[in-house]
């Protein structure tokens, strides 16, 4: 897989996690799960966004580490 495999995987996973709450299917399923409670739906969407952002930052950190040394 090489030294760039893990950082690229983490960055792609982060982008997917950040994008997922914007899809219609995700909104429909989470809204049904929380019985239409918009506050809980927004809270879950923000959690996914932050988790994805953390994956993205970890990917950049690993990429920096792989490139510099």
PDB file of C-alpha atoms in Angstrom:
ATOM      1  CA  UNK A   1       0.000   0.000   0.000  1.00  0.00           C
ATOM      2  CA  UNK A   2       2.943   2.290   0.547  1.00  0.00           C
ATOM      3  CA  UNK A   3       3.576   5.156   2.934  1.00  0.00           C
ATOM      4  CA  UNK A   4       0.787   7.288   1.452  1.00  0.00           C
ATOM      5  CA  UNK A   5      -1.971   4.670   1.724  1.00  0.00           C
ATOM      6  CA  UNK A   6      -3.109   5.351   5.278  1.00  0.00           C
ATOM      7  CA  UNK A   7      -3.066   9.166   5.019  1.00  0.00           C
ATOM      8  CA  UNK A   8      -5.061   9.098   1.789  1.00  0.00           C
ATOM      9  CA  UNK A   9      -7.542   6.628   3.257  1.00  0.00           C
ATOM     10  CA  UNK A  10      -8.042   8.840   6.323  1.00  0.00           C
ATOM     11  CA  UNK A  11      -8.548  11.957   4.208  1.00  0.00           C
ATOM     12  CA  UNK A  12     -11.070  10.261   1.925  1.00  0.00           C
ATOM     13  CA  UNK A  13     -12.918   8.777   4.911  1.00  0.00           C
ATOM     14  CA  UNK A  14     -12.997  12.230   6.503  1.00  0.00           C
ATOM     15  CA  UNK A  15     -14.484  13.818   3.395  1.00  0.00           C
ATOM     16  CA  UNK A  16     -17.128  11.080   3.171  1.00  0.00           C
ATOM     17  CA  UNK A  17     -18.043  11.504   6.852  1.00  0.00           C
ATOM     18  CA  UNK A  18     -18.308  15.263   6.451  1.00  0.00           C
ATOM     19  CA  UNK A  19     -20.457  14.950   3.313  1.00  0.00           C
ATOM     20  CA  UNK A  20     -22.813  12.179   4.480  1.00  0.00           C
ATOM     21  CA  UNK A  21     -25.190  14.332   6.599  1.00  0.00           C
ATOM     22  CA  UNK A  22     -25.923  16.451   3.520  1.00  0.00           C
ATOM     23  CA  UNK A  23     -27.511  13.555   1.602  1.00  0.00           C
ATOM     24  CA  UNK A  24     -31.292  13.170   1.414  1.00  0.00           C
ATOM     25  CA  UNK A  25     -31.146   9.494   2.370  1.00  0.00           C
ATOM     26  CA  UNK A  26     -29.155  10.232   5.545  1.00  0.00           C
ATOM     27  CA  UNK A  27     -31.503  13.066   6.565  1.00  0.00           C
ATOM     28  CA  UNK A  28     -34.561  10.884   6.000  1.00  0.00           C
ATOM     29  CA  UNK A  29     -33.206   7.936   7.990  1.00  0.00           C
ATOM     30  CA  UNK A  30     -31.906  10.004  10.927  1.00  0.00           C
ATOM     31  CA  UNK A  31     -35.098  12.069  11.068  1.00  0.00           C
ATOM     32  CA  UNK A  32     -37.119   8.839  11.249  1.00  0.00           C
ATOM     33  CA  UNK A  33     -34.789   7.471  13.940  1.00  0.00           C
ATOM     34  CA  UNK A  34     -35.185  10.572  16.108  1.00  0.00           C
ATOM     35  CA  UNK A  35     -38.918  10.905  15.313  1.00  0.00           C
ATOM     36  CA  UNK A  36     -38.483  14.291  13.630  1.00  0.00           C
ATOM     37  CA  UNK A  37     -36.581  15.977  16.490  1.00  0.00           C
ATOM     38  CA  UNK A  38     -34.631  18.576  14.477  1.00  0.00           C
ATOM     39  CA  UNK A  39     -32.296  19.479  17.327  1.00  0.00           C
ATOM     40  CA  UNK A  40     -31.102  15.874  17.648  1.00  0.00           C
ATOM     41  CA  UNK A  41     -30.759  15.563  13.849  1.00  0.00           C
ATOM     42  CA  UNK A  42     -28.608  18.709  13.700  1.00  0.00           C
ATOM     43  CA  UNK A  43     -26.562  17.516  16.667  1.00  0.00           C
ATOM     44  CA  UNK A  44     -25.882  14.189  14.933  1.00  0.00           C
ATOM     45  CA  UNK A  45     -24.977  15.982  11.686  1.00  0.00           C
ATOM     46  CA  UNK A  46     -22.516  18.199  13.562  1.00  0.00           C
ATOM     47  CA  UNK A  47     -21.003  15.140  15.234  1.00  0.00           C
ATOM     48  CA  UNK A  48     -20.445  13.498  11.852  1.00  0.00           C
ATOM     49  CA  UNK A  49     -18.899  16.706  10.518  1.00  0.00           C
ATOM     50  CA  UNK A  50     -16.485  16.979  13.447  1.00  0.00           C
ATOM     51  CA  UNK A  51     -15.549  13.298  13.223  1.00  0.00           C
ATOM     52  CA  UNK A  52     -14.867  13.689   9.510  1.00  0.00           C
ATOM     53  CA  UNK A  53     -12.805  16.818  10.149  1.00  0.00           C
ATOM     54  CA  UNK A  54     -10.726  14.914  12.724  1.00  0.00           C
ATOM     55  CA  UNK A  55     -10.098  12.141  10.190  1.00  0.00           C
ATOM     56  CA  UNK A  56      -9.056  14.753   7.648  1.00  0.00           C
ATOM     57  CA  UNK A  57      -6.621  16.391  10.074  1.00  0.00           C
ATOM     58  CA  UNK A  58      -5.192  13.015  11.079  1.00  0.00           C
ATOM     59  CA  UNK A  59      -4.684  12.195   7.399  1.00  0.00           C
ATOM     60  CA  UNK A  60      -2.827  15.460   6.855  1.00  0.00           C
ATOM     61  CA  UNK A  61      -0.690  14.830   9.935  1.00  0.00           C
ATOM     62  CA  UNK A  62       0.245  11.323   8.743  1.00  0.00           C
ATOM     63  CA  UNK A  63       0.906  12.668   5.250  1.00  0.00           C
ATOM     64  CA  UNK A  64       3.206  15.350   6.636  1.00  0.00           C
ATOM     65  CA  UNK A  65       5.002  12.746   8.735  1.00  0.00           C
ATOM     66  CA  UNK A  66       5.402  10.419   5.722  1.00  0.00           C
ATOM     67  CA  UNK A  67       6.740  13.166   3.469  1.00  0.00           C
ATOM     68  CA  UNK A  68       9.147  14.810   5.916  1.00  0.00           C
ATOM     69  CA  UNK A  69      10.705  11.846   7.421  1.00  0.00           C
TER      70      UNK A  69
END
